[in-house]
Coordinates of C-alpha atoms in Angstrom, one line a residue:
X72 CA 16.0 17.7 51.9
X73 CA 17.3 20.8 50.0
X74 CA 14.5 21.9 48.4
X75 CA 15.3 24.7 45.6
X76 CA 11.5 25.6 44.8
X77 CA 10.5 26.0 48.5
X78 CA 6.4 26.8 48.1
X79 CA 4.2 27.7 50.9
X80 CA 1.0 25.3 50.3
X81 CA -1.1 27.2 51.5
X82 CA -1.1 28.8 48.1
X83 CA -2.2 26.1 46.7
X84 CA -5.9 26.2 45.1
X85 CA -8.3 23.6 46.8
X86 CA -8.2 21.3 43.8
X87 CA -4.9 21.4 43.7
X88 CA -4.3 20.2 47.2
X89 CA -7.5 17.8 47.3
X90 CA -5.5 16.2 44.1
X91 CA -2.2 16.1 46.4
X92 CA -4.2 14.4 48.7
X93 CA -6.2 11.9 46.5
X94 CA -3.0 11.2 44.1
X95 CA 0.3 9.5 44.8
X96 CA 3.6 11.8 44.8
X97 CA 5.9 11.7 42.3
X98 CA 10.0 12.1 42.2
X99 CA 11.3 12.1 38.2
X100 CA 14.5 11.5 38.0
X101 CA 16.6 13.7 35.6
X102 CA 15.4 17.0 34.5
X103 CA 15.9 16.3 30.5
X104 CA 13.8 16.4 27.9
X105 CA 11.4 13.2 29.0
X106 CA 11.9 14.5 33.1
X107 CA 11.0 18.0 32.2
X108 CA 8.0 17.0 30.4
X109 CA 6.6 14.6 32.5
X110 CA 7.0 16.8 35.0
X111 CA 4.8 19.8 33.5
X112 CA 2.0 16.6 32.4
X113 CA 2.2 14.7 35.9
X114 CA 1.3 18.2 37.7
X115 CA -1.2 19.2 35.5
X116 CA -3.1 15.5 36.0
X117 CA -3.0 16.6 39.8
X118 CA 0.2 14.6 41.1
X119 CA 2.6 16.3 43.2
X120 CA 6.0 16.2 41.5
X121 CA 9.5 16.4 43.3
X122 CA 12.3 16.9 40.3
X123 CA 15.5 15.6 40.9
X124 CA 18.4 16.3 39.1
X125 CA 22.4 17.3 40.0
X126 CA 22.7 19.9 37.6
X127 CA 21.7 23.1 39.6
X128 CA 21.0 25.3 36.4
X129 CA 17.7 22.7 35.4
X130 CA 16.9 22.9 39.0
X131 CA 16.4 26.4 39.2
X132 CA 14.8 26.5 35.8
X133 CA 11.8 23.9 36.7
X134 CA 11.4 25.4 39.7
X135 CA 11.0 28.8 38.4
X136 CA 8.4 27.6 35.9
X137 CA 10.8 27.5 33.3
X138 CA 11.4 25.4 30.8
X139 CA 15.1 24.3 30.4
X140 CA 14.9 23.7 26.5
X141 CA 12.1 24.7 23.8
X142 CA 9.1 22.5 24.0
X143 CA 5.6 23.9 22.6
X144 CA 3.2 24.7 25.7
X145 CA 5.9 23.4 27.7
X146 CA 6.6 27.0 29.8
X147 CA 3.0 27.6 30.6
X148 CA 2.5 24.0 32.1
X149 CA 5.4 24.1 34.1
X150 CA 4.9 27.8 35.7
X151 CA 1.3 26.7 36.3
X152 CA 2.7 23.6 37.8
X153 CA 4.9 25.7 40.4
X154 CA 2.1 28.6 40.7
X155 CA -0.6 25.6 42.6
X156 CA 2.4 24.2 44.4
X157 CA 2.5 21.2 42.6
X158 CA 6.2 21.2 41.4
X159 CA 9.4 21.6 43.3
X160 CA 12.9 20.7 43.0
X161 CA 15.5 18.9 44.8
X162 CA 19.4 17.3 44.7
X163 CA 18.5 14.9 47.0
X164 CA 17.4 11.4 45.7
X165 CA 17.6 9.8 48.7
X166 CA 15.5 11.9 50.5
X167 CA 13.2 12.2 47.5
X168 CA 12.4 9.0 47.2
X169 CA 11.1 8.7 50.8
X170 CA 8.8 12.0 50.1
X171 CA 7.0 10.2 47.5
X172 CA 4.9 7.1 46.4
X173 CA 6.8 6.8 43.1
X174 CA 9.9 7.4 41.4
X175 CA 10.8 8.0 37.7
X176 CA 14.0 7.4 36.5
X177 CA 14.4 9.3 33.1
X178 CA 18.4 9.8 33.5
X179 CA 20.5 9.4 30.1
X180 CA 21.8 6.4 28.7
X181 CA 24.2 7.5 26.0
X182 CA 26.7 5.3 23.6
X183 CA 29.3 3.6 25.4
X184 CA 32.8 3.4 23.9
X185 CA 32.2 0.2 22.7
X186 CA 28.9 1.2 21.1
X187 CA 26.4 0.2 23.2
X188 CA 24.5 1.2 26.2
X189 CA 26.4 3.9 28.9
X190 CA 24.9 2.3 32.6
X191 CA 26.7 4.5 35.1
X192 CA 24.2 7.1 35.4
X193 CA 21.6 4.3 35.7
X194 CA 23.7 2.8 38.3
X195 CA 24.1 5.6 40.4
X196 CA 20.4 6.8 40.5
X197 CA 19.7 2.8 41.3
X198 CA 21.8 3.2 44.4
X199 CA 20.6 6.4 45.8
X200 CA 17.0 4.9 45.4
X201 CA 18.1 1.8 47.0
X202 CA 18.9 4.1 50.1
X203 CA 15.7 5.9 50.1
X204 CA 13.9 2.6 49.8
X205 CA 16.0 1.3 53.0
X206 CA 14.2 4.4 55.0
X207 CA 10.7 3.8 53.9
X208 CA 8.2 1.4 55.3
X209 CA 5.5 2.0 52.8
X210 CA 5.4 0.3 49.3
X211 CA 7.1 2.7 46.7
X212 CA 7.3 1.7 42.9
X213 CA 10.3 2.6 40.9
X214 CA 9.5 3.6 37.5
X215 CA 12.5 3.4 34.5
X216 CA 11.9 5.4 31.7
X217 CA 15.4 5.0 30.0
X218 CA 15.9 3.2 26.5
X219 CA 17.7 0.1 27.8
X220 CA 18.5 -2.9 26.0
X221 CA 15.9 -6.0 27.4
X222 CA 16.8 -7.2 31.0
X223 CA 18.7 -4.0 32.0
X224 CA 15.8 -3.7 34.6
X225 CA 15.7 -6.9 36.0
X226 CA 19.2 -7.7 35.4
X227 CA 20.8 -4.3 36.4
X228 CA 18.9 -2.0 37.8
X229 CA 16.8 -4.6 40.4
X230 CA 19.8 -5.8 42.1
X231 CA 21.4 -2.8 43.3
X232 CA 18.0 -1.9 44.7
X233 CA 17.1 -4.8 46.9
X234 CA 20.7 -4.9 47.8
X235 CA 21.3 -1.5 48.9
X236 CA 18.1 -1.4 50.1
X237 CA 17.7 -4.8 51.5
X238 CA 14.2 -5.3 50.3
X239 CA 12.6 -8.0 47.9
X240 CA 11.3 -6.3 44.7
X241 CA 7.6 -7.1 44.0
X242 CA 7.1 -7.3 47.3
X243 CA 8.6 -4.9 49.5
X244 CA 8.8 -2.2 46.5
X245 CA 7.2 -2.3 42.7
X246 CA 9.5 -2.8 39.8
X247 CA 8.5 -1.0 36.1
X248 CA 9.4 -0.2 33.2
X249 CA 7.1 2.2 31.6
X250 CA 8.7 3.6 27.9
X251 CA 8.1 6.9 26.6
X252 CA 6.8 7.9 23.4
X253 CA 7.3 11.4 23.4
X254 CA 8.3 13.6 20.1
X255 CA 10.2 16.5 20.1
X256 CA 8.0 19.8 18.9
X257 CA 4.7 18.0 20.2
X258 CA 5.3 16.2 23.5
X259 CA 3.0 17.9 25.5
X260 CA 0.4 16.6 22.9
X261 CA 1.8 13.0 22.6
X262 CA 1.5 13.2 26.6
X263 CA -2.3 13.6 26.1
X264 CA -3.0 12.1 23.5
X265 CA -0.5 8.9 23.6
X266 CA -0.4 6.6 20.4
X267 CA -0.3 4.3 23.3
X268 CA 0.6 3.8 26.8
X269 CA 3.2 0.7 27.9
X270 CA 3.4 -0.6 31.1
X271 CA 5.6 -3.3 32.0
X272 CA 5.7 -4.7 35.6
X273 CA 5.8 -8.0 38.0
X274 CA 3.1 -7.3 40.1
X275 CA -0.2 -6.3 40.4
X276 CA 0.2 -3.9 42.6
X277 CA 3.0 -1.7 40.7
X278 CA 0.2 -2.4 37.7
X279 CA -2.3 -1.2 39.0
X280 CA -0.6 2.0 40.8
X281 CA 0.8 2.9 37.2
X282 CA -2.8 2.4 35.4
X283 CA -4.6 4.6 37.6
X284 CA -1.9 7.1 37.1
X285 CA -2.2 7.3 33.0
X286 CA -6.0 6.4 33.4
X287 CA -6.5 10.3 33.0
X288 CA -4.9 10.0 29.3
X289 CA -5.5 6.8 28.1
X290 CA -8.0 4.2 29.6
X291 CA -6.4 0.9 27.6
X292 CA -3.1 0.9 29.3
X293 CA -1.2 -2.3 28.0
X294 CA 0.2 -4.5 30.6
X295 CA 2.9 -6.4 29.5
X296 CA 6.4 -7.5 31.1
X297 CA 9.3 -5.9 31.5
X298 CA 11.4 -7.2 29.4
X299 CA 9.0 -6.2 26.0
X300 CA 8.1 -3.2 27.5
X301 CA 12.3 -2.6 27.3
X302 CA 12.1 -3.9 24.0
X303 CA 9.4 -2.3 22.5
X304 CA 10.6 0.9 22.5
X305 CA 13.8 0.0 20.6
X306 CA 11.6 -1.6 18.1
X307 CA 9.3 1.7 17.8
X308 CA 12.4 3.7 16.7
X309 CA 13.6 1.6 14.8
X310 CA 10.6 0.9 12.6
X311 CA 10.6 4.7 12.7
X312 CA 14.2 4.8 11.1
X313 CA 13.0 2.2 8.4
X314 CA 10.4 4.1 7.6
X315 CA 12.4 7.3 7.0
X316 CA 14.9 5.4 5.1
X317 CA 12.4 3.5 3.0
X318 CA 10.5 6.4 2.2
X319 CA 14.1 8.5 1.3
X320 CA 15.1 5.5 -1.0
X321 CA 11.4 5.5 -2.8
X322 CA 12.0 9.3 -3.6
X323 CA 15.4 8.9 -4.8
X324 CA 14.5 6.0 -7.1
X325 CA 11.7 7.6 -8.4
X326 CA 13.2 11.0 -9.3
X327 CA 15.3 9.0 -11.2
X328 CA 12.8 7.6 -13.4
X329 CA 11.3 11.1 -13.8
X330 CA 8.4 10.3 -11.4
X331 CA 7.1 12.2 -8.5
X332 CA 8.6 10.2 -4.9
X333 CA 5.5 12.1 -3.1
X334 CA 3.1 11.4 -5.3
X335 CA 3.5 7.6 -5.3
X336 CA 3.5 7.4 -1.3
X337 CA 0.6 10.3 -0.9
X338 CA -1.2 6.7 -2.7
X339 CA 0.9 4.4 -0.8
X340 CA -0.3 5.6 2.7
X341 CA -4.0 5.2 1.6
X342 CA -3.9 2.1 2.1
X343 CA -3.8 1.3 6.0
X344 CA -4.8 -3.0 5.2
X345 CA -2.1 -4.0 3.8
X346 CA 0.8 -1.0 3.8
X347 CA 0.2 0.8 7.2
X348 CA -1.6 -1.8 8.7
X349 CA -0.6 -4.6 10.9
X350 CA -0.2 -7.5 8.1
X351 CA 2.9 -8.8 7.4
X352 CA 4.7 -7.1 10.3
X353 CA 4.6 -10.6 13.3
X354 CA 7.8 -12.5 13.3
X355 CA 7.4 -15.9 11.1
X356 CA 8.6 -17.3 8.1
X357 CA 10.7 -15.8 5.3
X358 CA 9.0 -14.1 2.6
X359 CA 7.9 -16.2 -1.0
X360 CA 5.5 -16.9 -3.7
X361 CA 5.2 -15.0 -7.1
X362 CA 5.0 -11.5 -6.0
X363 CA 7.6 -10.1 -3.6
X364 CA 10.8 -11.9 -4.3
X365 CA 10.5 -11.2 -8.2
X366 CA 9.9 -7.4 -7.4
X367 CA 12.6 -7.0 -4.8
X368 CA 14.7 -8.4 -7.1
X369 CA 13.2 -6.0 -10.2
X370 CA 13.2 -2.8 -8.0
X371 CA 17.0 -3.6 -7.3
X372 CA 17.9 -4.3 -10.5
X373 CA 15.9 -0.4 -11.8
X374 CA 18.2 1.1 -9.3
X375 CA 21.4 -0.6 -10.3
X376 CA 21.0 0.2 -13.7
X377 CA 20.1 4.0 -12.9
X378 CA 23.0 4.0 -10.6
X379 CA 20.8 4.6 -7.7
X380 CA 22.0 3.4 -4.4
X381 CA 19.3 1.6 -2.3
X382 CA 21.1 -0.2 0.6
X383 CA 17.7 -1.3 2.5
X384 CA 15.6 -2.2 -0.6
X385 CA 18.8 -3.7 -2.2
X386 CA 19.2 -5.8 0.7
X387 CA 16.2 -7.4 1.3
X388 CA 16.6 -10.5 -0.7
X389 CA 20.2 -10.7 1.7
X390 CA 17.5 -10.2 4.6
X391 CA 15.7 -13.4 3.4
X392 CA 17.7 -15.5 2.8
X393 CA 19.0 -15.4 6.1
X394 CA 16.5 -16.2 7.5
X395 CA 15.9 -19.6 5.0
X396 CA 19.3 -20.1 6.6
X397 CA 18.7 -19.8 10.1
X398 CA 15.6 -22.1 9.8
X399 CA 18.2 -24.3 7.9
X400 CA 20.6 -24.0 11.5
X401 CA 17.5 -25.1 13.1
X402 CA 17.7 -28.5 11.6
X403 CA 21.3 -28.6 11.8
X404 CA 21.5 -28.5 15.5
X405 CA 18.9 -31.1 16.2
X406 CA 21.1 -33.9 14.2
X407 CA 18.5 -35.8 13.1
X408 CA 18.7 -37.6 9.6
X409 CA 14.4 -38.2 8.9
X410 CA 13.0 -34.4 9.1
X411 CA 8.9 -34.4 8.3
X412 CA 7.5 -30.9 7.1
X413 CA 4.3 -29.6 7.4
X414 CA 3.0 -27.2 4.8
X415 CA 5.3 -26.5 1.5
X416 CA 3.2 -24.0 -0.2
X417 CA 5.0 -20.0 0.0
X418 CA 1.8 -19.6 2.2
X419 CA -1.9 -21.3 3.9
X420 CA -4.4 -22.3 1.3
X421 CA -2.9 -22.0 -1.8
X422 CA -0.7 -25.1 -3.8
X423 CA 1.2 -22.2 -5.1
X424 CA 5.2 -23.6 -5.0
X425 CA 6.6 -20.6 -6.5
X426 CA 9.7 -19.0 -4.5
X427 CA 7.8 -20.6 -1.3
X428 CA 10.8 -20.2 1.3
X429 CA 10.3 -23.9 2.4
X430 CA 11.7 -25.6 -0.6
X431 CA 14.8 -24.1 0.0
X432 CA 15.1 -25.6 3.3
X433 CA 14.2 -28.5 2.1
X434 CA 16.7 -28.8 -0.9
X435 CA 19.9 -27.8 1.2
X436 CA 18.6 -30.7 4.1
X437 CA 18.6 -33.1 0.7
X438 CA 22.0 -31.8 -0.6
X439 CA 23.5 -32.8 2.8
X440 CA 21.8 -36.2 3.1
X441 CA 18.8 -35.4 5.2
X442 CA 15.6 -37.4 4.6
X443 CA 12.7 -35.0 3.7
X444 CA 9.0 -36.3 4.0
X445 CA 6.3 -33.4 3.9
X446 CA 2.8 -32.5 3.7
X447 CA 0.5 -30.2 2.4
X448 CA -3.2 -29.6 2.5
X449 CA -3.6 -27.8 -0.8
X450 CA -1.0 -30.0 -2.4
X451 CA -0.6 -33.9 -3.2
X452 CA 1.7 -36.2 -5.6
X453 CA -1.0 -35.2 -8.1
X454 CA -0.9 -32.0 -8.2
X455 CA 0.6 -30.2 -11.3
X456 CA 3.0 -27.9 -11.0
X457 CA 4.3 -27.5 -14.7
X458 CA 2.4 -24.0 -14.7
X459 CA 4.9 -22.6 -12.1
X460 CA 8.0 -24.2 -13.4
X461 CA 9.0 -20.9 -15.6
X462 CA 9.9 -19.3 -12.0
X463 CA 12.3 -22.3 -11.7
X464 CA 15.2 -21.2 -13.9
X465 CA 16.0 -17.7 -12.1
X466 CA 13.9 -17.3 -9.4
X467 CA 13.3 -20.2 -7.4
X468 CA 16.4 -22.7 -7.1
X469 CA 14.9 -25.1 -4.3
X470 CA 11.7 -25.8 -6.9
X471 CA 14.1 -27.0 -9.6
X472 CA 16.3 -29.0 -7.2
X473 CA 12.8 -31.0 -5.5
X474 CA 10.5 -30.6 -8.7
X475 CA 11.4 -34.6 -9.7
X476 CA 11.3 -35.9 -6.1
X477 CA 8.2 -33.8 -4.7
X478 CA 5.5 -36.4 -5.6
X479 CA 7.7 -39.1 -3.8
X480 CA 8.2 -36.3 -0.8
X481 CA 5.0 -36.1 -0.1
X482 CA 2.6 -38.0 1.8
X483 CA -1.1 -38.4 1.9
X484 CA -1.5 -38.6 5.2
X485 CA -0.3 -36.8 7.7
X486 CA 0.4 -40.4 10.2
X487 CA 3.2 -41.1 7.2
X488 CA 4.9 -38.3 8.0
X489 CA 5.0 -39.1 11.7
X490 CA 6.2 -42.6 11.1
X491 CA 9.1 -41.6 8.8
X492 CA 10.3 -38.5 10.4
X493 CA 12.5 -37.7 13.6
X494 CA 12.2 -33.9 13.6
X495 CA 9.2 -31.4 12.3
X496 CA 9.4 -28.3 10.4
X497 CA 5.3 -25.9 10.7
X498 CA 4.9 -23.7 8.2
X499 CA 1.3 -23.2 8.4
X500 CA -0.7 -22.8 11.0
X501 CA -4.0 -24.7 11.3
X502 CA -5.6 -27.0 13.5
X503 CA -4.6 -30.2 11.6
X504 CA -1.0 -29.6 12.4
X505 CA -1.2 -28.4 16.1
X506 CA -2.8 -32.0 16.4
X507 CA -0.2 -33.7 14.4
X508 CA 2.4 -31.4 16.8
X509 CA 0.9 -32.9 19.6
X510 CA 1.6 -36.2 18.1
X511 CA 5.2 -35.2 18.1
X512 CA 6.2 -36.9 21.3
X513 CA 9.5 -36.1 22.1
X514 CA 11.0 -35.3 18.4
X515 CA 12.4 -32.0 18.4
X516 CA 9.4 -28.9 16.7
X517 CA 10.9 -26.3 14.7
X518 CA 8.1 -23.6 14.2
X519 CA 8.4 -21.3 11.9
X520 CA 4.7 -19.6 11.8
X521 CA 3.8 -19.2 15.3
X522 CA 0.8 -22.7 15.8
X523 CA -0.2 -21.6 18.6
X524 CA -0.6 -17.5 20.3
X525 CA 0.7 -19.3 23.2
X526 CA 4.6 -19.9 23.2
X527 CA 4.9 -23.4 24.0
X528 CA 7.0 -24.2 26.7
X529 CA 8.4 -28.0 25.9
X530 CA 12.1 -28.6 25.6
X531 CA 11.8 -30.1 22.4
X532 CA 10.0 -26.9 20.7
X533 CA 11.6 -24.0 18.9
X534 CA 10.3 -21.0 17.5
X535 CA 12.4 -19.3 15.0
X536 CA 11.6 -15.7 16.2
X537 CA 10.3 -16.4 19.8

C-alpha cells in the first residue's frame, strides 16, 4: 500500500489506540466535501480512517491535517485526526479495502449528458472494491454515500462486486446505503448533531455494524432498505428546493401587495401542526373540499393580476388534477364497466361534497359509460347538499355533473356495492372498508388513501403512490 501519511503509532495516545482496537477501520472513498468530513468526524468518534482518493493534491492535504476546502472546525479535527494517528491516506483502493472492516464510497455523481446520473466513477471504485473484497476472508461492509437514483445499489453497484469479487453480497460482504445530510458552513455540527441518521441495508449484520458506528451521535438510527434510503435523500433536497422557492414566491407576491414577505412567514413557521409539521405531507389522494382549491385558485389569480409570476403556486391546481387523472388511468386499465367507490366526501368524517377530488373521477368514469355505485359513511340518498351547490358553478365541475344522480349512486349498504361493482376505488380509510376490501375477492383495489400501513401484496391491489 502506498501510504502518503505514513504515522508511527506509537505516537498514538492510549485512547486513541484502545479505540483502534475496540472500533472497526474505516476506508472513505473520495476525499470531497462528504469524504473529507467524514473523515475528520469518523476519527474523532475513535475509528481508524484510511482516505482514498486519486487526486494527489487532497491526499497530501488530509494527511497533513489540512483541510482541502473551507469547512468551519474542519482543520482542527482533521490535524487532530493525524496528530493520534488516526488518519492516513492512500491511492490504493484495492489494498485499502483489505486494511479495513468498512468502506465508504462518497465519489461524485455529477449530470450526465443526457441529464441524469454520471456512473463511471461509481463503477470504477465498485471494481477496485470488488478486488479487495476477492483478497479478504473476513466480512467487510461497503458503505455508498453517493446521491443515486433508487436501485443504483442493488442494481449497479452490487453486481460488479460479487462479480469481481466472486462473493454473494449479504453474505460474504454487507451491502448499504447510508445518505448524508451534511450542510455546507455547519457539517461538522450536522455530523454531531444529525437531523437524523439513515441506514439502509439487507442484513442484520451490515445493520448492526453501521448502528454501533453512529450510536455515538444518534441512538435512534432508522433502518430501512436500500432502495428508500436512495430515495430519501433525493426527496430531502428536493423538499428543501420547494421550500426555498415557495418561500421566494410568498415574498414576491407579498411585496407586491405592499406587505412585508418576512413578516407573514416569521407567523407562518409558528405553527409546526399543521405548516412545519408532518400533516398533509404522506402520498394519498388529491387535494379538495372548501378551502384549498378555492385559495390556490385566488392566490393565482392576485398574482396574475399584479403581474407577478408564481410558477409553483400557479401550478398547483395543474398538480392536482393530475393526479384526479392518474387515479382516473387506474380505472382505465382494469377494463371493468361496474366500478363501486368507497368514501365520496373531499375527506373522513365529514358529508362535505365540495371540490372533493372523487367526484371528478367519478363523473369522467360516467361520461365514458362506466357504472358508478358508491358509499359513504357521513353521506346517504338523504342527505342535502343544496348548501354546497354555490361551489358547483366555478369550482367544482364533477358536483354539478353527479349532483341529480348521487342519491341513485349511492347505496346504503356497503354489500350493494359489492354485488353491483367489478372494481373498487378507497378513499377513506377505516375499518369498515378494509373489511369490505377483504370482501373484494379477486376484483381489482384501487387505493387511493393508504387502508392499511402495510402495502398489500395481492395482484389485484394498487396503490396510487405506493
Amino acid at each position: 500500500m502506498m501510504n502518503i501519511s505514513q504515522h508511527d503509532m506509537t505516537r498514538a495516545t492510549p485512547v486513541a489506540l484502545q479505540a483502534i482496537q475496540q472500533k472497526p477501520a474505516i476506508s472513505v472513498v473520495g476525499l470531497g466535501y462528504v469524504g473529507a468530513v467524514s473523515c475528520a468526524c469518523l476519527s474523532d468518534l475513535g475509528h481508524s480512517i484510511l482516505g482514498v482518493d486519486v487526486d494527489r493534491m487532497k491526499l497530501e492535504q488530509i494527511a497533513r491535517g489540512v483541510a482541502p476546502f473551507h469547512e468551519r472546525n474542519l482543520d482542527t479535527m482533521l490535524a487532530a485526526g493525524v496528530e493520534s494517528g488516526l488518519i492516513s491516506t492512500t491511492d490504493n483502493l484495492v489494498q485499502a479495502v483489505c486494511d479495513t472492516d468498512v468502506t465508504f464510497l462518497s465519489v461524485g455523481t455529477p449530470t450526465a449528458k443526457d441529464g441524469g446520473c454520471d456512473y463511471s466513477y461509481i463503477e470504477a471504485a465498485a471494481r477496485s472494491i470488488g478486488k479487495g473484497l476477492a483478497r479478504k476472508t473476513e466480512f467487510h461492509v461497503v458503505v455508498m454515500r453517493c446521491s443515486v437514483p433508487p436501485g443504483t445499489t442493488l442494481g449497479l453497484m452490487t453486481p460488479i462486486l460479487e462479480k469481481i469479487s466472486g462473493k454473494v453480497a449479504g453474505k460474504d460482504f454487507g451491502i448499504c446505503f447510508n445518505p448524508e445530510f451534511l450542510r455546507e458552513g455547519v457539517a461538522v455540527d450536522d455530523f454531531y448533531t444529525p437531523p437524523k441518521t439513515v441506514v439502509g441495508t439487507t442484513d442484520p449484520k451490515t445493520a448492526n455494524i453501521m448502528r454501533q458506528i453512529y450510536l455515538p451521535v444518534d441512538e435512534n438510527v432508522i433502518q430501512t432498505s436500500i432502495e428508500t434510503a436512495e430515495m430519501v435523500k433525493y426527496v430531502d433536497n428536493i423538499w428543501h428546493a420547494t421550500k426555498v422557492s415557495f418561500a421566494n414566491e410568498v415574498g414576491r407576491l407579498c411585496k407586491s401587495l405592499g406587505v412585508d414577505g418576512h413578516d407573514v412567514m416569521d407567523v407562518f413557521i409558528q405553527d409546526t401542526k399543521l405548516n412545519l409539521g408532518p400533516c398533509y405531507l404522506k402520498p394519498g389522494f388529491a387535494y379538495g373540499g372548501s378551502c384549498l382549491p378555492k385559495e390556490v385558485r385566488a392566490v393565482a389569480h392576485i398574482a396574475s393580476n399584479m403581474g407577478v409570476d408564481l410558477p409553483l403556486i400557479q401550478s398547483l391546481d395543474r398538480s392536482n388534477k393530475a393526479h384526479i387523472e392518474a387515479a382516473i388511468e387506474m380505472v382505465r386499465r382494469t377494463g371493468v364497466k361496474r366500478v363501486g367507490v368507497l368514501g365520496i366526501a373531499f375527506k373522513p368524517g365529514t358529508d362535505d361534497l365540495r371540490e372533493s377530488p372523487i367526484l371528478e373521477v367519478m363523473a369522467a368514469l360516467t361520461a365514458e359509460g362506466i357504472e358508478i355505485v358508491a358509499h359513504d359513511m357521513a353521506i346517504t340518498s338523504d342527505t342535502p347538499i343544496s348548501g354546497q351547490m354555490g361551489y358547483v358553478r366555478h369550482g367544482s365541475p364533477g358536483l354539478q355533473a353527479l349532483a341529480a344522480d348521487l342519491p341513485d349512486i349511492l347505496q346504503e349498504d356497503i354489500s350493494d356495492v359489492l354485488k353491483k361493482s367489478d372494481a373498487l376505488i378507497v378513499t377513506h380509510a377505516n375499518d369498515t372498508y378494509r373489511r369490505a376490501v377483504a370482501r373484494a375477492g379477486k376484483r381489482p383495489v384501487l387505493d387511493l388513501v393508504r387502508i392499511s400501513s402495510v402495502t398489500q401484496c395481492a395482484e389485484n391491489y394498487e396503490g396510487i403512490g405506493w
